[in-house]
Amino acid sequence: MTRTQVFAQLPFDSRIFVAGHAGLVGSAIVRALGRHGFSNVMVRTRAELDLLDQAAVQRFFAQEEIEYVFLVAGKVGGILYNASHQADFLYENLTISANVIKAAADHGVEKLLYTGSSCIYPKLSPQPIREESLLSGPLEPTNEGYALAKIVGLKLCEKYHRQYGKRFVSAMPTNMYGPNDNFHPDHSHVIPGMMRRFHEAKEQKAGSVTVWGSGMPRREFLYVDDFAEAALVIMDRYEEPTTINVGTGDDVTIRHLAEQMQDVVAFQGEILFDTSKPDGMIRKVLDVSRIRELGWQPCVGLVEGLARAYSWALRSGKLAESRVATETQAR
Ligand code: GFB
C-alpha cells in the first residue's frame, strides 16, 4: 500500500500544527507524521506560544496559514492530581480549547482534530461506553473539572461544524501511555506512576510495593503510538460532528496491571494495596466499533507496550530523576 492510499485526503505538504507537541500524545503524533512523510509540521514551545494567551494564539494563526491542527495540548494528570487541582484543570483546558478552536475557525484552517479522554463520559455509563453516552448522567467526581473542560471543547468543535460547516472533529481516547509520559510519583497516570514505584522498589531491593486503591477497578490502556496512527486516520477521513472513541475495547483490573508491571520491571517482592487512595470509576472501557469501521486497530499489546515504555523511561533517565525535579517539570 502506498502512503497516498493510506491518507488519501491529507496532502503530504500541508501545513500541519501540532499543539502540545512536547507531551505524551503530541510527541507521538509528530513521530507518526514524520514516519508517514509529512514534511511541513509546525510546533511551538510554551515559551514561543502560550496557548492560554488568546491574542498570541490569534496572531500565530493569522501569520502562519495553518491548514491542519492536531489540538492535543492541555493540562493532564492522574486521578489524585486531577481530583486536587480541579480549578486549574477546568480553567486551563477550557481556555486552551477555546483559544485554539476559535483561532482555527477565524483563520481558515481546513481541518482540526480535538482530543479529550474517556473520562468525559458519565460515571455510570453502560460498558463498553458508546459515544452516545455523552451527557447522559453525572460525571466521575475525581475528574469533573477536566471532563467538563473537554466536553465543552468537543461541543465547540461540533457547534462550529454544524453552524459554519467547519471540518472540526474530536476523538476520545482511552487511558494512554508510552514515551514522554509524566513519571511523577503523585501527579501521573497509573502506568507511569506505578512503573516508577516498582522501579524504585526494585532498586531499593524492597520486600513490597504499594499500589493505590483496591486493585479492583478496570481500565483500558492504549499505547500512544497506536493512538497517533488513529489520529492520522481520523484527520484523513472522519468527517462527523460527533466524537469518536479510540481504544482497544479490552480492559484489565489494576491488580492485573500491577502483576504485568511486576514482570516487566522484574521486581521480586510482594504487591500491597493502599485502599485509602481513590479507585475512581470502577470500570472504563470504550466501545470502539466506530473507529474500527474506519479501518484502524491497535498493534501494541499491553505487555509489549509496558516493556517499550519501561525501556524508554530507563533510557531517558525519567525514572532516575529526583522527585523534586519531576515535580518542577510537571507544572
Ligand atoms: O491513570 P489514572 O490515574 O486515571 O488511574 P483514571 C487511576 C486508577 O489506577 C485508580 C489506580 O483506580 C487508582 O487507584 N492506581 C494504582 C494508580 N496505582 C496508581 C498510581 O501509582 N498512580 C495512579 N494515578 N493511579 C484519569 C482522569 O482517570 O484518566 C483523567 O483523572 C484522565 O481525567 C485520565 O481522563 C485518562 O483512569 O482514574
Coordinates of C-alpha atoms and ligand atoms in Angstrom, one line a residue:
M1 CA 0.0 0.0 0.0
T2 CA 1.4 3.4 -0.9
R3 CA 1.3 6.3 1.5
T4 CA -1.1 8.3 -0.6
Q5 CA -3.6 5.4 -0.4
V6 CA -3.4 5.4 3.4
F7 CA -4.0 9.1 3.7
A8 CA -5.9 10.0 0.6
Q9 CA -7.4 13.3 1.9
L10 CA -4.4 14.7 3.7
P11 CA -1.8 16.3 1.4
F12 CA 1.8 15.4 2.4
D13 CA 3.0 19.0 2.1
S14 CA 0.1 20.6 4.1
R15 CA 0.9 23.0 6.8
I16 CA 0.2 21.0 10.0
F17 CA 0.3 22.5 13.5
V18 CA 0.6 20.1 16.4
A19 CA -0.5 22.0 19.6
G20 CA 1.0 20.2 22.5
H21 CA 4.0 18.5 20.7
A22 CA 6.1 18.0 23.7
G23 CA 3.7 15.8 25.6
L24 CA 2.9 12.1 25.5
V25 CA 0.3 12.4 22.7
G26 CA 1.7 15.3 20.8
S27 CA 5.2 13.8 20.5
A28 CA 3.6 10.6 19.3
I29 CA 1.7 12.5 16.6
V30 CA 4.9 14.3 15.5
R31 CA 6.6 10.9 15.2
A32 CA 3.7 9.4 13.2
L33 CA 3.6 12.4 10.8
G34 CA 7.4 12.0 10.3
R35 CA 7.1 8.3 9.7
H36 CA 4.4 8.8 7.1
G37 CA 6.4 11.5 5.3
F38 CA 4.5 14.7 6.2
S39 CA 7.1 17.4 5.5
N40 CA 5.5 20.6 6.9
V41 CA 4.9 20.0 10.6
M42 CA 4.9 23.0 12.8
V43 CA 5.4 23.0 16.6
R44 CA 5.8 25.8 19.2
T45 CA 7.2 25.6 22.7
R46 CA 5.2 27.2 25.5
A47 CA 7.8 29.9 25.7
E48 CA 7.2 30.7 22.0
L49 CA 3.4 30.5 22.0
D50 CA 1.4 30.5 25.2
L51 CA -1.9 28.8 24.3
L52 CA -3.6 30.4 27.3
D53 CA -3.0 33.8 25.7
Q54 CA -5.8 34.4 23.3
A55 CA -4.2 37.4 21.5
A56 CA -1.0 35.5 20.9
V57 CA -2.9 32.5 19.5
Q58 CA -4.8 34.7 17.2
R59 CA -1.6 36.4 15.9
F60 CA 0.0 33.0 15.4
F61 CA -2.8 31.7 13.3
A62 CA -3.1 35.0 11.4
Q63 CA 0.6 34.7 10.4
E64 CA 1.2 31.0 9.7
E65 CA -1.6 30.0 7.3
I66 CA -2.1 26.7 9.1
E67 CA -4.1 24.1 7.2
Y68 CA -4.5 21.2 9.7
V69 CA -4.4 21.3 13.5
F70 CA -3.9 18.4 16.0
L71 CA -5.1 20.0 19.2
V72 CA -3.6 17.8 21.9
A73 CA -2.4 20.5 24.3
G74 CA -3.8 20.7 27.8
K75 CA -3.2 20.1 31.5
V76 CA -3.3 16.4 32.2
G77 CA -2.7 14.2 35.2
G78 CA -3.7 11.1 37.1
I79 CA -6.5 10.6 39.5
L80 CA -5.0 12.3 42.6
Y81 CA -3.6 15.3 40.8
N82 CA -6.9 15.8 38.8
A83 CA -9.0 15.5 41.9
S84 CA -7.0 18.0 43.9
H85 CA -6.5 20.6 41.1
Q86 CA -9.9 20.8 39.6
A87 CA -10.0 24.6 39.1
D88 CA -6.7 24.6 37.2
F89 CA -7.7 21.6 35.1
L90 CA -11.0 23.2 34.2
Y91 CA -9.7 26.7 33.5
E92 CA -6.5 25.8 31.6
N93 CA -8.2 23.2 29.4
L94 CA -11.2 25.3 28.7
T95 CA -9.1 28.3 27.8
I96 CA -6.6 26.5 25.6
S97 CA -9.5 24.7 23.7
A98 CA -11.5 28.0 23.2
N99 CA -8.4 29.9 22.1
V100 CA -7.2 27.4 19.5
I101 CA -10.6 26.4 18.1
K102 CA -11.7 30.0 17.7
A103 CA -8.4 31.0 16.0
A104 CA -8.6 28.0 13.7
A105 CA -12.2 29.0 12.8
D106 CA -11.2 32.7 12.3
H107 CA -8.1 31.9 10.1
G108 CA -9.4 29.4 7.6
V109 CA -7.9 26.1 9.0
E110 CA -9.0 23.3 6.7
K111 CA -9.5 20.7 9.5
L112 CA -8.9 20.4 13.2
L113 CA -8.8 17.3 15.4
Y114 CA -9.5 17.9 19.1
T115 CA -8.8 15.2 21.7
G116 CA -10.2 14.6 25.2
S117 CA -10.3 11.4 27.1
S118 CA -12.8 8.7 28.1
C119 CA -13.4 10.4 31.4
I120 CA -15.8 12.8 29.7
Y121 CA -18.4 10.0 29.9
P122 CA -20.8 9.7 32.8
K123 CA -19.6 7.7 35.8
L124 CA -22.4 5.1 35.4
S125 CA -22.3 4.8 31.6
P126 CA -23.2 1.3 30.3
Q127 CA -19.9 -0.5 29.4
P128 CA -18.4 -0.6 26.9
I129 CA -19.1 3.1 26.6
R130 CA -20.6 4.2 23.4
E131 CA -20.2 7.8 22.0
E132 CA -24.0 8.3 22.6
S133 CA -23.4 8.1 26.4
L134 CA -22.1 11.7 26.4
L135 CA -24.0 14.0 28.7
S136 CA -26.4 11.2 29.8
G137 CA -25.6 11.4 33.5
P138 CA -23.3 12.8 36.3
L139 CA -19.5 12.7 35.9
E140 CA -16.9 10.8 38.0
P141 CA -16.2 13.4 40.7
T142 CA -12.4 12.9 40.8
N143 CA -12.0 14.4 37.3
E144 CA -15.1 16.6 36.9
G145 CA -13.1 19.8 36.2
Y146 CA -11.0 18.2 33.5
A147 CA -14.0 16.4 32.0
L148 CA -16.2 19.5 31.9
A149 CA -13.5 21.4 30.0
K150 CA -13.1 18.6 27.5
I151 CA -16.8 18.3 27.0
V152 CA -17.0 22.0 26.2
G153 CA -14.1 21.7 23.8
L154 CA -15.6 18.8 21.8
K155 CA -19.0 20.6 21.8
L156 CA -17.3 23.7 20.5
C157 CA -15.9 21.7 17.6
E158 CA -19.3 20.2 17.0
K159 CA -21.1 23.6 17.0
Y160 CA -18.5 25.1 14.6
H161 CA -19.1 22.0 12.4
R162 CA -22.9 22.4 12.4
Q163 CA -23.2 26.2 12.4
Y164 CA -20.3 27.1 10.0
G165 CA -19.6 23.8 8.2
K166 CA -16.1 23.7 9.7
R167 CA -14.3 20.3 9.5
F168 CA -13.6 20.3 13.2
V169 CA -13.8 16.8 14.7
S170 CA -13.0 15.2 18.0
A171 CA -11.6 11.9 19.3
M172 CA -11.9 10.5 22.8
P173 CA -9.0 8.1 23.5
T174 CA -8.9 5.7 26.5
N175 CA -6.0 5.9 29.0
M176 CA -2.7 6.2 27.1
Y177 CA 0.9 5.6 28.0
G178 CA 4.3 5.5 26.3
P179 CA 7.3 7.7 25.6
N180 CA 7.3 11.3 27.1
D181 CA 4.8 10.3 29.7
N182 CA 5.0 12.1 33.1
F183 CA 6.6 9.8 35.7
H184 CA 5.9 12.0 38.7
P185 CA 5.0 9.7 41.7
D186 CA 1.9 11.5 42.6
H187 CA 0.8 13.6 39.6
S188 CA 1.0 10.9 36.9
H189 CA -1.5 8.4 35.5
V190 CA -1.5 4.9 36.7
I191 CA 1.1 3.3 34.3
P192 CA 3.9 5.8 34.7
G193 CA 3.2 6.2 38.5
M194 CA 3.1 2.5 39.1
M195 CA 6.2 2.0 36.9
R196 CA 8.2 4.4 39.0
R197 CA 7.1 2.8 42.2
F198 CA 8.0 -0.7 41.0
H199 CA 11.3 0.5 39.6
E200 CA 12.2 2.3 42.9
A201 CA 11.2 -0.7 44.9
K202 CA 13.4 -2.9 42.8
E203 CA 16.4 -0.5 43.0
Q204 CA 16.0 -0.4 46.8
K205 CA 15.5 -4.2 47.0
A206 CA 12.3 -3.6 48.9
G207 CA 10.2 -6.5 50.1
S208 CA 6.9 -5.0 48.8
V209 CA 5.5 -2.2 46.7
T210 CA 2.2 -0.4 47.4
V211 CA -0.3 0.2 44.6
W212 CA -3.1 2.8 45.0
G213 CA -6.6 1.8 45.6
S214 CA -8.2 -1.7 45.9
G215 CA -6.8 -3.1 42.6
M216 CA -10.4 -3.9 41.5
P217 CA -11.1 -1.0 39.1
R218 CA -10.9 -2.0 35.4
R219 CA -9.1 0.2 32.9
E220 CA -8.4 0.1 29.1
F221 CA -4.8 1.0 28.0
L222 CA -3.7 2.2 24.6
Y223 CA 0.0 2.5 23.6
V224 CA 0.3 6.1 22.5
D225 CA 1.9 5.4 19.1
D226 CA -1.2 3.3 18.3
F227 CA -3.3 6.4 19.1
A228 CA -1.2 8.6 16.9
E229 CA -1.9 6.3 13.9
A230 CA -5.6 6.5 14.8
A231 CA -5.3 10.3 15.0
L232 CA -3.9 10.4 11.4
V233 CA -6.7 8.2 10.2
I234 CA -9.3 10.4 11.8
M235 CA -7.7 13.5 10.4
D236 CA -7.7 11.9 7.0
R237 CA -11.2 10.6 6.8
Y238 CA -13.5 11.1 9.8
E239 CA -15.9 13.9 9.0
E240 CA -18.7 13.6 11.6
P241 CA -19.5 16.4 14.0
T242 CA -19.9 13.9 16.9
T243 CA -17.0 12.5 18.7
I244 CA -15.3 9.1 18.0
N245 CA -13.8 6.8 20.7
V246 CA -10.3 5.4 20.3
G247 CA -9.3 2.4 22.4
T248 CA -8.6 -1.3 22.3
G249 CA -12.0 -2.4 23.5
D250 CA -10.3 -4.6 26.2
D251 CA -9.8 -3.8 29.8
V252 CA -7.8 -5.3 32.8
T253 CA -8.0 -4.8 36.5
I254 CA -5.5 -2.5 38.2
R255 CA -4.3 -5.7 40.0
H256 CA -3.6 -7.4 36.7
L257 CA -1.8 -4.3 35.5
A258 CA 0.3 -4.4 38.7
E259 CA 1.2 -8.1 38.1
Q260 CA 2.2 -7.3 34.5
M261 CA 4.3 -4.4 35.7
Q262 CA 6.0 -6.6 38.3
D263 CA 7.1 -8.9 35.4
V264 CA 8.2 -6.1 33.1
V265 CA 10.2 -4.3 35.8
A266 CA 11.4 -7.6 37.2
F267 CA 10.5 -6.7 40.8
Q268 CA 10.7 -9.7 43.1
G269 CA 8.7 -8.6 46.2
E270 CA 5.1 -8.6 47.2
I271 CA 2.3 -6.3 45.9
L272 CA 0.2 -4.4 48.5
F273 CA -2.9 -2.2 48.0
D274 CA -3.5 1.1 49.7
T275 CA -7.3 1.5 49.9
S276 CA -7.0 5.0 51.4
K277 CA -6.2 6.1 47.8
P278 CA -9.2 6.6 45.4
D279 CA -10.3 3.9 43.0
G280 CA -12.2 6.3 40.7
M281 CA -14.5 4.8 38.1
I282 CA -15.0 1.1 38.7
R283 CA -14.9 0.4 35.0
K284 CA -14.0 2.5 32.0
V285 CA -13.8 0.6 28.6
L286 CA -14.7 2.1 25.3
D287 CA -16.9 0.8 22.5
V288 CA -14.6 1.1 19.5
S289 CA -16.9 0.0 16.7
R290 CA -16.8 3.4 15.0
I291 CA -13.0 3.7 14.8
R292 CA -12.8 0.0 13.7
E293 CA -15.1 0.9 10.8
L294 CA -12.5 3.5 9.6
G295 CA -10.0 0.6 9.3
W296 CA -7.8 1.3 12.3
Q297 CA -6.9 -1.2 15.0
P298 CA -4.2 -1.2 17.7
C299 CA -0.9 -3.1 17.1
V300 CA 0.8 -3.0 20.5
G301 CA -0.5 -5.2 23.3
L302 CA -0.2 -4.3 27.0
V303 CA 2.9 -6.4 27.9
E304 CA 4.8 -5.2 24.8
G305 CA 3.7 -1.6 25.4
L306 CA 4.8 -1.7 29.1
A307 CA 8.2 -3.2 28.0
R308 CA 8.6 -0.4 25.4
A309 CA 7.6 2.3 27.9
Y310 CA 9.9 0.9 30.6
S311 CA 12.8 0.8 28.2
W312 CA 12.1 4.4 27.1
A313 CA 11.9 5.5 30.7
L314 CA 15.2 3.9 31.6
R315 CA 16.9 5.3 28.5
S316 CA 15.6 8.8 29.0
G317 CA 16.6 9.0 32.7
K318 CA 13.0 9.8 33.7
L319 CA 12.9 7.1 36.5
A320 CA 16.2 8.3 37.9
E321 CA 15.2 11.9 38.2
S322 CA 14.6 13.1 41.7
R323 CA 11.0 13.7 42.9
V324 CA 11.7 17.4 43.1
A325 CA 12.9 17.6 39.5
T326 CA 9.8 15.7 38.2
E327 CA 7.6 18.0 40.2
T328 CA 9.1 21.1 38.6
Q329 CA 8.7 19.5 35.2
A330 CA 5.1 18.6 35.8
R331 CA 4.0 22.2 36.4
Ligands
GFB1 O1 -4.5 6.7 35.3 P1 -5.4 7.0 36.4 O2 -4.8 8.0 37.5 O3 -6.7 7.6 35.9 O4 -5.7 5.6 37.1 P2 -8.2 7.4 35.8 C1 -6.4 5.6 38.3 C2 -6.6 4.1 38.8 O5 -5.4 3.4 39.0 C3 -7.3 4.2 40.1 C4 -5.2 3.2 40.4 O6 -8.1 3.0 40.3 C5 -6.1 4.2 41.1 O7 -6.5 3.7 42.4 N1 -3.7 3.3 40.7 C6 -3.0 2.4 41.2 C7 -3.0 4.4 40.4 N2 -1.7 2.8 41.4 C8 -1.7 4.1 40.9 C9 -0.6 5.0 40.8 O8 0.5 4.8 41.1 N3 -1.0 6.2 40.2 C10 -2.2 6.5 39.7 N4 -2.5 7.6 39.1 N5 -3.3 5.6 39.9 C11 -7.9 9.7 34.8 C12 -8.6 11.0 34.9 O9 -8.7 8.8 35.5 O10 -7.8 9.2 33.5 C13 -8.2 12.0 33.9 O11 -8.3 11.5 36.2 C14 -8.0 11.3 32.5 O12 -9.1 13.0 33.8 C15 -7.2 10.0 32.6 O13 -9.2 11.1 31.9 C16 -7.1 9.3 31.2 O14 -8.5 6.4 34.7 O15 -8.9 7.0 37.1

